[in-house]
CSV table of N, CA and C in Angstrom, one decimal:
chain,number,residue,atom,x,y,z
A,111,MET,N,0.5,-1.0,-0.1
A,111,MET,CA,-0.1,-0.3,0.1
A,111,MET,C,0.9,1.4,0.1
A,112,THR,N,0.6,2.3,0.1
A,112,THR,CA,0.6,3.7,-0.2
A,112,THR,C,0.8,3.9,1.1
A,113,PRO,N,2.0,4.8,1.3
A,113,PRO,CA,2.5,5.5,3.1
A,113,PRO,C,1.7,6.8,2.7
A,114,ALA,N,1.1,6.5,4.2
A,114,ALA,CA,-0.3,7.5,4.8
A,114,ALA,C,0.1,9.0,4.2
A,115,HIS,N,-0.9,9.7,3.9
A,115,HIS,CA,-0.7,10.8,3.4
A,115,HIS,C,-2.3,11.5,3.3
A,116,ASP,N,-2.5,13.0,2.8
A,116,ASP,CA,-3.3,13.5,3.2
A,116,ASP,C,-4.1,13.1,1.5
A,117,PRO,N,-5.6,13.3,2.0
A,117,PRO,CA,-6.3,12.6,0.5
A,117,PRO,C,-6.0,13.0,-0.7
A,118,THR,N,-5.7,14.4,-0.4
A,118,THR,CA,-5.1,15.5,-1.0
A,118,THR,C,-4.4,14.9,-2.4
A,119,ASP,N,-3.1,14.2,-1.5
A,119,ASP,CA,-1.9,14.0,-2.3
A,119,ASP,C,-2.3,12.5,-2.7
A,120,HIS,N,-3.0,12.2,-2.5
A,120,HIS,CA,-3.3,10.5,-3.3
A,120,HIS,C,-4.4,11.4,-4.2
A,121,HIS,N,-5.1,11.9,-4.7
A,121,HIS,CA,-5.5,12.2,-5.6
A,121,HIS,C,-4.8,12.8,-6.7
A,122,MET,N,-3.7,13.6,-6.5
A,122,MET,CA,-2.7,14.3,-7.2
A,122,MET,C,-2.5,13.2,-7.8
A,123,SER,N,-1.6,11.8,-6.4
A,123,SER,CA,-1.2,10.8,-7.7
A,123,SER,C,-1.6,9.7,-8.7
A,124,ALA,N,-3.0,9.4,-8.0
A,124,ALA,CA,-3.3,8.8,-8.8
A,124,ALA,C,-4.1,9.4,-10.6
A,125,ALA,N,-4.4,11.0,-10.0
A,125,ALA,CA,-4.6,11.3,-11.3
A,125,ALA,C,-2.8,12.0,-12.3
A,126,SER,N,-1.7,11.6,-11.7
A,126,SER,CA,-0.9,11.4,-12.6
A,126,SER,C,-1.0,10.2,-12.8
A,127,HIS,N,-1.2,9.4,-11.6
A,127,HIS,CA,-0.9,7.6,-12.5
A,127,HIS,C,-1.6,7.2,-14.0
A,128,HIS,N,-3.0,8.0,-13.4
A,128,HIS,CA,-4.3,7.5,-14.0
A,128,HIS,C,-3.4,8.5,-16.3
A,129,GLU,N,-3.1,9.9,-16.1
A,129,GLU,CA,-2.6,10.4,-17.2
A,129,GLU,C,-2.1,10.0,-17.9
A,130,GLN,N,0.0,9.1,-17.4
A,130,GLN,CA,-0.1,8.3,-17.7
A,130,GLN,C,0.1,6.7,-18.3
A,131,ALA,N,-0.9,6.4,-17.7
A,131,ALA,CA,-1.5,4.8,-18.5
A,131,ALA,C,-2.0,5.6,-19.6
A,132,ALA,N,-3.0,6.3,-19.9
A,132,ALA,CA,-3.7,6.9,-21.0
A,132,ALA,C,-2.2,7.5,-21.5
A,133,HIS,N,-1.5,7.7,-21.4
A,133,HIS,CA,-0.1,7.9,-22.5
A,133,HIS,C,0.5,6.2,-23.1
A,134,PHE,N,1.0,5.6,-22.2
A,134,PHE,CA,1.2,4.3,-22.6
A,134,PHE,C,0.3,3.1,-23.3
A,135,HIS,N,-1.4,3.6,-22.8
A,135,HIS,CA,-2.5,2.9,-23.9
A,135,HIS,C,-2.1,3.9,-25.0
A,136,ARG,N,-2.2,4.9,-25.2
A,136,ARG,CA,-2.1,5.3,-26.5
A,136,ARG,C,-0.8,5.3,-26.9
A,137,GLU,N,0.7,4.7,-26.6
A,137,GLU,CA,1.5,4.4,-27.3
A,137,GLU,C,1.3,3.0,-27.8
A,138,ALA,N,1.3,2.2,-27.0
A,138,ALA,CA,0.9,0.5,-26.9
A,138,ALA,C,-0.7,0.7,-28.3
A,139,ALA,N,-0.7,1.5,-28.4
A,139,ALA,CA,-2.1,1.1,-29.9
A,139,ALA,C,-1.4,1.8,-30.8
A,140,ARG,N,-0.9,2.4,-30.9
A,140,ARG,CA,0.1,3.5,-32.0
A,140,ARG,C,1.0,2.2,-32.1
A,141,HIS,N,2.1,1.4,-31.5
A,141,HIS,CA,3.1,0.6,-31.7
A,141,HIS,C,2.3,-0.8,-32.9
A,142,TYR,N,1.4,-0.9,-31.8
A,142,TYR,CA,0.6,-1.9,-32.5
A,142,TYR,C,-0.2,-2.5,-33.7
A,143,GLN,N,-0.8,-0.9,-33.9
A,143,GLN,CA,-1.9,-0.5,-35.3
A,143,GLN,C,-1.5,0.5,-36.1
A,144,VAL,N,-0.2,0.8,-36.5
A,144,VAL,CA,0.1,1.3,-36.9
A,144,VAL,C,2.1,1.1,-37.5
A,145,GLY,N,2.6,0.2,-36.3
A,145,GLY,CA,4.2,0.0,-36.4
A,145,GLY,C,4.2,-1.6,-36.6
A,146,LYS,N,3.1,-2.1,-35.9
A,146,LYS,CA,2.8,-3.7,-36.0
A,146,LYS,C,4.0,-3.9,-34.8
A,147,ASP,N,4.7,-3.1,-33.9
A,147,ASP,CA,5.8,-3.8,-33.7
A,147,ASP,C,5.0,-4.0,-31.6
A,148,TYR,N,4.7,-5.8,-32.0
A,148,TYR,CA,4.4,-6.0,-30.9
A,148,TYR,C,4.7,-6.0,-29.5
A,149,ALA,N,5.9,-6.0,-29.3
A,149,ALA,CA,6.4,-6.4,-28.4
A,149,ALA,C,6.4,-4.9,-27.9
A,150,GLN,N,7.0,-4.1,-28.8
A,150,GLN,CA,7.0,-2.5,-27.5
A,150,GLN,C,5.9,-2.2,-27.6
A,151,ALA,N,4.7,-2.8,-28.3
A,151,ALA,CA,3.1,-2.5,-27.3
A,151,ALA,C,2.9,-3.0,-26.5
A,152,ALA,N,3.3,-4.5,-26.7
A,152,ALA,CA,3.2,-5.3,-25.5
A,152,ALA,C,4.1,-4.4,-23.7
A,153,HIS,N,5.1,-3.9,-23.9
A,153,HIS,CA,5.6,-3.4,-23.0
A,153,HIS,C,5.1,-2.3,-22.9
A,154,GLN,N,5.0,-1.2,-23.5
A,154,GLN,CA,3.7,-0.1,-23.2
A,154,GLN,C,2.7,0.1,-22.4
A,155,ALA,N,2.0,-1.7,-23.1
A,155,ALA,CA,0.7,-1.8,-22.0
A,155,ALA,C,1.2,-2.6,-20.9
A,156,LEU,N,1.6,-2.6,-20.7
A,156,LEU,CA,2.7,-3.6,-19.5
A,156,LEU,C,2.5,-2.0,-18.0
A,157,THR,N,3.5,-1.0,-19.3
A,157,THR,CA,3.9,0.0,-18.1
A,157,THR,C,2.5,0.7,-17.6
A,158,ALA,N,1.3,0.8,-18.1
A,158,ALA,CA,0.3,0.9,-18.4
A,158,ALA,C,-0.5,0.4,-17.2
A,159,HIS,N,-0.4,-0.7,-17.2
A,159,HIS,CA,-0.9,-1.5,-16.1
A,159,HIS,C,-0.6,-0.8,-14.9
A,160,GLY,N,0.9,-1.6,-14.9
A,160,GLY,CA,1.3,-0.9,-13.6
A,160,GLY,C,1.0,0.7,-13.2
A,161,HIS,N,1.2,1.9,-14.0
A,161,HIS,CA,-0.2,3.0,-13.7
A,161,HIS,C,-1.1,2.7,-13.3
A,162,GLU,N,-1.7,1.6,-14.3
A,162,GLU,CA,-3.2,1.8,-13.6
A,162,GLU,C,-3.3,1.7,-12.4
A,163,LEU,N,-2.7,0.3,-11.3
A,163,LEU,CA,-2.7,-0.2,-10.7
A,163,LEU,C,-2.2,0.2,-9.8
A,164,ARG,N,-1.1,0.9,-10.2
A,164,ARG,CA,-1.2,2.6,-9.3
A,164,ARG,C,-2.2,3.2,-8.5
A,165,ALA,N,-3.0,4.0,-9.9
A,165,ALA,CA,-3.6,5.5,-9.3
A,165,ALA,C,-5.0,4.1,-8.8
A,166,LEU,N,-5.1,2.7,-9.1
A,166,LEU,CA,-6.5,2.2,-8.0
A,166,LEU,C,-5.8,2.1,-6.6
A,167,GLU,N,-4.9,2.1,-6.3
A,167,GLU,CA,-4.3,2.0,-4.6
A,167,GLU,C,-4.4,3.4,-4.0
A,168,HIS,N,-3.9,4.9,-4.4
A,168,HIS,CA,-3.8,6.4,-4.0
A,168,HIS,C,-5.4,6.1,-4.5
A,169,GLY,N,-6.1,5.8,-5.2
A,169,GLY,CA,-7.9,6.3,-5.4
A,169,GLY,C,-8.4,5.0,-3.4
A,170,GLN,N,-8.1,4.3,-3.8
A,170,GLN,CA,-8.2,3.3,-2.7
A,170,GLN,C,-7.9,3.5,-1.0
A,171,SER,N,-7.0,4.6,-1.2
A,171,SER,CA,-6.4,4.5,-0.1
A,171,SER,C,-7.0,6.4,-0.1
A,172,ALA,N,-7.4,7.3,-0.9
A,172,ALA,CA,-8.3,7.9,-1.2
A,172,ALA,C,-8.7,7.3,0.1
A,173,SER,N,-9.3,6.6,-0.8
A,173,SER,CA,-11.4,6.7,0.0
A,173,SER,C,-11.5,5.9,1.4
A,174,GLU,N,-10.6,5.2,2.3
A,174,GLU,CA,-9.9,4.9,2.6
A,174,GLU,C,-10.1,5.8,4.4
A,175,VAL,N,-9.6,6.5,3.7
A,175,VAL,CA,-9.8,8.1,4.9
A,175,VAL,C,-10.8,8.7,4.5
A,176,TYR,N,-11.7,9.0,3.8
A,176,TYR,CA,-13.3,9.3,3.4
A,176,TYR,C,-14.1,8.3,4.5
A,177,ALA,N,-14.2,7.2,4.5
A,177,ALA,CA,-14.9,6.3,5.4
A,177,ALA,C,-14.2,7.0,6.7
A,178,ARG,N,-13.6,7.0,7.0
A,178,ARG,CA,-13.3,8.0,8.7
A,178,ARG,C,-14.4,8.5,9.2
A,179,HIS,N,-14.6,9.7,7.5
A,179,HIS,CA,-15.6,10.6,7.4
A,179,HIS,C,-16.6,10.7,7.4
A,180,GLU,N,-17.3,9.8,7.6
A,180,GLU,CA,-18.4,9.1,7.6
A,180,GLU,C,-19.5,10.0,8.2
A,181,GLY,N,-20.7,10.3,8.2
A,181,GLY,CA,-21.9,11.2,8.8
A,181,GLY,C,-21.3,12.7,8.4
A,182,SER,N,-20.6,13.2,8.0
A,182,SER,CA,-20.1,14.7,8.2
A,182,SER,C,-20.8,15.4,6.9
A,183,PRO,N,-21.6,16.3,7.9
A,183,PRO,CA,-22.9,16.8,7.3
A,183,PRO,C,-22.7,17.0,5.6
A,184,LEU,N,-23.9,16.8,5.1
A,184,LEU,CA,-23.6,17.6,3.3
A,184,LEU,C,-25.6,17.8,3.2
A,185,PRO,N,-25.7,19.0,4.1
A,185,PRO,CA,-27.6,18.6,3.1
A,185,PRO,C,-26.9,18.5,1.6
A,186,GLY,N,-28.3,18.2,1.0
A,186,GLY,CA,-29.2,17.7,0.0
A,186,GLY,C,-27.9,17.1,-1.2
A,187,TYR,N,-27.2,16.1,-0.3
A,187,TYR,CA,-26.5,15.5,-1.2
A,187,TYR,C,-26.7,14.4,-1.4
A,188,LEU,N,-26.6,13.9,-3.0
A,188,LEU,CA,-27.4,13.6,-3.3
A,188,LEU,C,-26.0,12.4,-3.7
A,189,THR,N,-26.7,11.3,-4.3
A,189,THR,CA,-25.6,9.9,-4.7
A,189,THR,C,-25.6,9.5,-6.0
A,190,ARG,N,-27.0,10.2,-6.7
A,190,ARG,CA,-26.4,10.3,-8.4
A,190,ARG,C,-27.8,11.6,-8.8
A,191,SER,N,-26.8,12.4,-9.7
A,191,SER,CA,-27.9,13.3,-10.2
A,191,SER,C,-28.9,12.5,-10.8
A,192,PRO,N,-30.4,13.9,-10.3
A,192,PRO,CA,-31.8,13.0,-10.9
A,192,PRO,C,-31.7,13.5,-12.6
A,193,ASP,N,-31.5,14.1,-12.7
A,193,ASP,CA,-31.1,14.6,-14.2
A,193,ASP,C,-30.3,13.3,-15.2
A,194,LYS,N,-29.4,12.9,-14.0
A,194,LYS,CA,-28.7,11.7,-15.8
A,194,LYS,C,-29.5,9.9,-15.1
A,195,PRO,N,-30.1,9.2,-15.7
A,195,PRO,CA,-30.6,8.3,-15.3
A,195,PRO,C,-29.0,7.5,-15.5
A,196,GLN,N,-29.5,6.2,-14.2
A,196,GLN,CA,-28.4,5.0,-14.3
A,196,GLN,C,-28.2,4.2,-15.3
A,197,SER,N,-28.7,4.3,-16.6
A,197,SER,CA,-28.6,3.6,-17.6
A,197,SER,C,-27.8,4.7,-18.9
A,198,THR,N,-28.1,5.9,-18.2
A,198,THR,CA,-26.4,6.1,-19.3
A,198,THR,C,-25.2,6.6,-18.8
A,199,ALA,N,-25.5,6.5,-17.3
A,199,ALA,CA,-23.4,6.3,-17.0
A,199,ALA,C,-23.2,5.0,-17.5
A,200,VAL,N,-24.0,4.0,-17.5
A,200,VAL,CA,-23.5,2.4,-18.0
A,200,VAL,C,-23.3,2.0,-18.8
A,201,ALA,N,-24.3,3.4,-19.8
A,201,ALA,CA,-23.8,2.9,-20.9
A,201,ALA,C,-22.8,4.3,-22.0
A,202,ALA,N,-22.2,4.8,-20.6
A,202,ALA,CA,-20.8,5.7,-20.7
A,202,ALA,C,-19.9,5.1,-21.2
A,203,HIS,N,-19.7,4.3,-19.8
A,203,HIS,CA,-18.5,3.0,-19.3
A,203,HIS,C,-18.5,2.4,-19.9
A,204,LEU,N,-19.5,2.1,-21.3
A,204,LEU,CA,-19.3,0.8,-22.0
A,204,LEU,C,-18.6,1.5,-22.9
A,205,SER,N,-18.2,2.8,-23.2
A,205,SER,CA,-18.3,3.5,-24.6
A,205,SER,C,-16.6,4.2,-24.7
A,206,LEU,N,-16.9,4.1,-23.6
A,206,LEU,CA,-15.5,4.8,-23.7
A,206,LEU,C,-14.0,3.7,-24.0
A,207,SER,N,-12.8,4.3,-24.4
A,207,SER,CA,-11.5,3.4,-25.0
A,207,SER,C,-10.8,3.3,-23.2
A,208,GLY,N,-9.8,2.5,-23.3
A,208,GLY,CA,-9.2,2.1,-22.0
A,208,GLY,C,-8.3,4.3,-21.8
A,209,ALA,N,-7.7,4.5,-23.1
A,209,ALA,CA,-7.3,5.3,-22.6
A,209,ALA,C,-8.3,6.3,-22.0
A,210,ALA,N,-9.6,6.3,-22.7
A,210,ALA,CA,-10.3,7.5,-22.1
A,210,ALA,C,-11.2,6.6,-20.8
A,211,HIS,N,-11.2,6.2,-20.1
A,211,HIS,CA,-11.5,6.0,-18.7
A,211,HIS,C,-10.8,6.5,-17.9
A,212,HIS,N,-9.0,6.4,-18.3
A,212,HIS,CA,-7.7,7.2,-17.5
A,212,HIS,C,-8.5,8.3,-17.4
A,213,VAL,N,-8.9,9.2,-18.7
A,213,VAL,CA,-9.1,10.3,-19.0
A,213,VAL,C,-10.1,11.1,-18.1
A,214,ALA,N,-11.1,10.0,-18.0
A,214,ALA,CA,-12.3,10.4,-17.2
A,214,ALA,C,-11.4,10.0,-15.2
A,215,ALA,N,-11.7,9.3,-15.2
A,215,ALA,CA,-11.1,9.0,-14.0
A,215,ALA,C,-10.0,10.0,-13.4
A,216,GLY,N,-9.1,10.7,-13.9
A,216,GLY,CA,-8.6,11.8,-13.7
A,216,GLY,C,-9.0,12.9,-12.9
A,217,GLN,N,-10.1,13.2,-14.2
A,217,GLN,CA,-11.3,14.3,-14.1
A,217,GLN,C,-12.0,14.0,-12.6
A,218,HIS,N,-12.2,12.6,-12.1
A,218,HIS,CA,-13.2,12.7,-11.4
A,218,HIS,C,-11.8,12.2,-9.9
A,219,HIS,N,-10.4,12.9,-10.0
A,219,HIS,CA,-9.6,12.5,-8.4
A,219,HIS,C,-9.4,14.3,-8.6
A,220,ALA,N,-9.4,15.3,-9.6
A,220,ALA,CA,-9.2,16.0,-9.1
A,220,ALA,C,-10.8,17.0,-9.0
A,221,GLN,N,-11.8,16.5,-9.1
A,221,GLN,CA,-12.8,17.3,-8.7
A,221,GLN,C,-12.8,16.6,-7.5
A,222,ALA,N,-12.8,15.6,-6.8
A,222,ALA,CA,-12.2,14.8,-5.8
A,222,ALA,C,-11.9,15.5,-4.9
A,223,GLU,N,-10.1,15.9,-5.2
A,223,GLU,CA,-9.6,16.7,-4.7
A,223,GLU,C,-10.6,18.0,-3.6
A,224,THR,N,-11.0,18.7,-4.9
A,224,THR,CA,-11.2,19.8,-5.1
A,224,THR,C,-12.2,20.3,-3.4
A,225,HIS,N,-13.4,18.6,-3.8
A,225,HIS,CA,-14.1,18.4,-2.7
A,225,HIS,C,-13.1,18.8,-1.6
A,226,CYS,N,-12.1,17.8,-0.9
A,226,CYS,CA,-11.7,17.4,0.1
A,226,CYS,C,-10.8,18.2,-0.1
A,227,SER,N,-10.9,19.4,-0.7
A,227,SER,CA,-9.7,20.4,0.0
A,227,SER,C,-10.9,21.5,0.7
A,228,ALA,N,-12.1,21.5,0.2
A,228,ALA,CA,-14.1,22.3,0.8
A,228,ALA,C,-14.5,21.2,1.9
A,229,GLU,N,-13.5,20.2,2.9
A,229,GLU,CA,-13.7,19.4,3.5
A,229,GLU,C,-15.4,19.0,3.7
A,230,HIS,N,-15.8,18.4,2.2
A,230,HIS,CA,-17.0,17.9,1.4
A,230,HIS,C,-16.9,16.8,1.0
A,231,TYR,N,-16.6,16.0,2.3
A,231,TYR,CA,-15.5,14.3,2.3
A,231,TYR,C,-16.6,14.2,2.2
A,232,ILE,N,-18.4,13.5,1.6
A,232,ILE,CA,-18.8,12.3,1.0
A,232,ILE,C,-18.8,12.5,0.2
A,233,ARG,N,-18.8,14.1,-0.7
A,233,ARG,CA,-18.6,13.9,-1.9
A,233,ARG,C,-17.4,13.4,-2.4
A,234,ALA,N,-16.2,14.3,-2.2
A,234,ALA,CA,-14.9,13.6,-2.5
A,234,ALA,C,-15.4,12.0,-2.6
A,235,ASN,N,-15.4,11.6,-1.7
A,235,ASN,CA,-15.6,10.0,-1.9
A,235,ASN,C,-16.3,9.4,-2.9
A,236,HIS,N,-17.4,10.1,-3.6
A,236,HIS,CA,-17.9,9.9,-4.2
A,236,HIS,C,-17.8,10.3,-6.1
A,237,GLU,N,-16.7,11.5,-5.8
A,237,GLU,CA,-16.3,11.2,-7.2
A,237,GLU,C,-14.9,10.2,-6.9
A,238,THR,N,-14.5,10.2,-6.1
A,238,THR,CA,-13.2,9.0,-5.6
A,238,THR,C,-13.4,7.6,-6.4
A,239,GLN,N,-14.4,6.8,-5.7
A,239,GLN,CA,-16.0,5.9,-6.0
A,239,GLN,C,-15.6,6.2,-7.6
A,240,LYS,N,-16.1,7.0,-8.5
A,240,LYS,CA,-16.1,7.4,-10.4
A,240,LYS,C,-14.7,7.1,-10.5
A,241,ALA,N,-14.2,7.4,-9.8
A,241,ALA,CA,-12.6,7.2,-10.8
A,241,ALA,C,-12.2,5.8,-10.2
A,242,LEU,N,-12.6,5.5,-9.1
A,242,LEU,CA,-12.3,3.7,-9.3
A,242,LEU,C,-13.1,2.7,-10.4
A,243,GLY,N,-14.1,3.5,-10.0
A,243,GLY,CA,-14.7,2.9,-11.7
A,243,GLY,C,-14.1,2.6,-12.8
A,244,HIS,N,-13.5,4.6,-13.2
A,244,HIS,CA,-12.8,4.1,-14.2
A,244,HIS,C,-11.9,3.5,-14.7
A,245,GLY,N,-11.5,3.6,-13.2
A,245,GLY,CA,-10.0,2.5,-13.4
A,245,GLY,C,-9.8,1.2,-13.4
A,246,LYS,N,-11.0,0.6,-13.3
A,246,LYS,CA,-11.3,-0.9,-13.2
A,246,LYS,C,-11.6,-1.2,-14.3
A,247,HIS,N,-12.5,0.0,-15.3
A,247,HIS,CA,-13.5,-0.6,-16.5
A,247,HIS,C,-11.7,-0.4,-17.7
A,248,ALA,N,-10.5,0.5,-16.6
A,248,ALA,CA,-9.7,0.8,-17.7
A,248,ALA,C,-8.6,-0.7,-18.2
A,249,ILE,N,-8.8,-1.4,-16.6
A,249,ILE,CA,-7.9,-2.2,-16.4
A,249,ILE,C,-8.4,-3.3,-16.9
A,250,PHE,N,-9.9,-4.0,-17.3
A,250,PHE,CA,-11.1,-4.6,-18.1
A,250,PHE,C,-10.1,-4.0,-19.6
A,251,HIS,N,-10.7,-3.3,-19.8
A,251,HIS,CA,-10.0,-3.4,-22.0
A,251,HIS,C,-8.5,-4.0,-21.1
A,252,ALA,N,-7.5,-3.3,-20.9
A,252,ALA,CA,-6.0,-3.7,-21.2
A,252,ALA,C,-6.2,-5.1,-20.8
A,253,ASP,N,-6.8,-6.0,-19.8
A,253,ASP,CA,-6.5,-7.4,-20.2
A,253,ASP,C,-7.9,-8.2,-21.6
A,254,GLN,N,-8.9,-7.5,-21.5
A,254,GLN,CA,-9.2,-8.0,-22.8
A,254,GLN,C,-8.3,-7.7,-24.0
A,255,ALA,N,-7.7,-6.4,-23.5
A,255,ALA,CA,-6.8,-6.0,-25.3
A,255,ALA,C,-5.3,-7.4,-24.6
A,256,ALA,N,-4.9,-7.9,-23.8
A,256,ALA,CA,-4.2,-8.7,-23.8
A,256,ALA,C,-4.4,-10.1,-23.9
A,257,LEU,N,-5.7,-10.1,-23.5
A,257,LEU,CA,-6.1,-11.8,-24.5
A,257,LEU,C,-5.6,-11.6,-25.7
A,258,ARG,N,-6.4,-11.2,-26.8
A,258,ARG,CA,-6.8,-10.6,-28.0
A,258,ARG,C,-5.6,-10.5,-28.6
A,259,HIS,N,-4.4,-10.6,-27.9
A,259,HIS,CA,-3.0,-10.2,-28.6
A,259,HIS,C,-2.7,-11.5,-28.7
A,260,MET,N,-2.7,-12.5,-27.8
A,260,MET,CA,-1.9,-13.2,-27.0
A,260,MET,C,-3.2,-14.5,-27.9
A,261,GLU,N,-4.2,-14.2,-28.2
A,261,GLU,CA,-5.0,-15.1,-28.8
A,261,GLU,C,-4.2,-15.1,-30.3
A,262,GLN,N,-4.1,-14.1,-31.2
A,262,GLN,CA,-3.7,-13.7,-32.2
A,262,GLN,C,-2.4,-13.9,-32.1
A,263,TYR,N,-1.6,-13.2,-32.1
A,263,TYR,CA,0.1,-13.8,-31.9
A,263,TYR,C,0.3,-13.9,-30.8
A,264,GLY,N,0.1,-14.7,-30.3
A,264,GLY,CA,1.1,-15.5,-28.5
A,264,GLY,C,2.4,-16.2,-29.2
A,265,HIS,N,1.1,-16.9,-30.3
A,265,HIS,CA,2.5,-18.0,-31.3
A,265,HIS,C,3.4,-18.2,-32.1
A,266,HIS,N,2.9,-16.1,-32.2
A,266,HIS,CA,4.1,-16.1,-33.2
A,266,HIS,C,5.3,-15.2,-32.4
A,267,PRO,N,6.4,-15.8,-33.3
A,267,PRO,CA,7.8,-15.6,-32.7
A,267,PRO,C,7.9,-14.0,-32.6
A,268,ALA,N,7.5,-13.4,-33.6
A,268,ALA,CA,7.9,-11.7,-33.1
A,268,ALA,C,6.8,-11.8,-32.0
A,269,ALA,N,6.5,-12.3,-31.7
A,269,ALA,CA,4.9,-11.7,-30.3
A,269,ALA,C,5.8,-12.1,-29.0
A,270,GLU,N,7.0,-12.2,-28.9
A,270,GLU,CA,7.3,-12.7,-27.8
A,270,GLU,C,8.8,-11.4,-27.4
A,271,LEU,N,8.4,-11.3,-26.0
A,271,LEU,CA,9.8,-10.5,-25.6
A,271,LEU,C,10.5,-10.6,-24.5
A,272,VAL,N,12.2,-10.7,-25.1
A,272,VAL,CA,13.0,-11.6,-25.0
A,272,VAL,C,13.9,-10.5,-23.7
């Protein structure tokens, strides 16, 4: 786990790792699709995966801090906005790429940091949970890409990492 920090530190770190993961996902896609350099694509994807895991770790650490603040008074707080039905939110998750999930997660961490600074811990935790959801979807996309790569090129000598 990450060392004990203020939740805002966790959000900054998580957002940074999401940004780096998105970059490495884009690079992996570029190497995979344009250059047909499968070994470099795999390396970039693995690096992105490491950043994904670090981002999730920081997000979970921030969420644990917020759990201690449960019961903080926030009048009028809603768990989800009434103008955006749940099915729309789920559909939005399905239509995003892995890199786009990282961008969205970074934005949620930035919003959580703002709420935390204002001592709105429930809102901050809600944004953190959204970020964690995007992070988990990004990992799912990465896992699926790895499976497709292995199925298509796993037995091809050019796909081996030496």
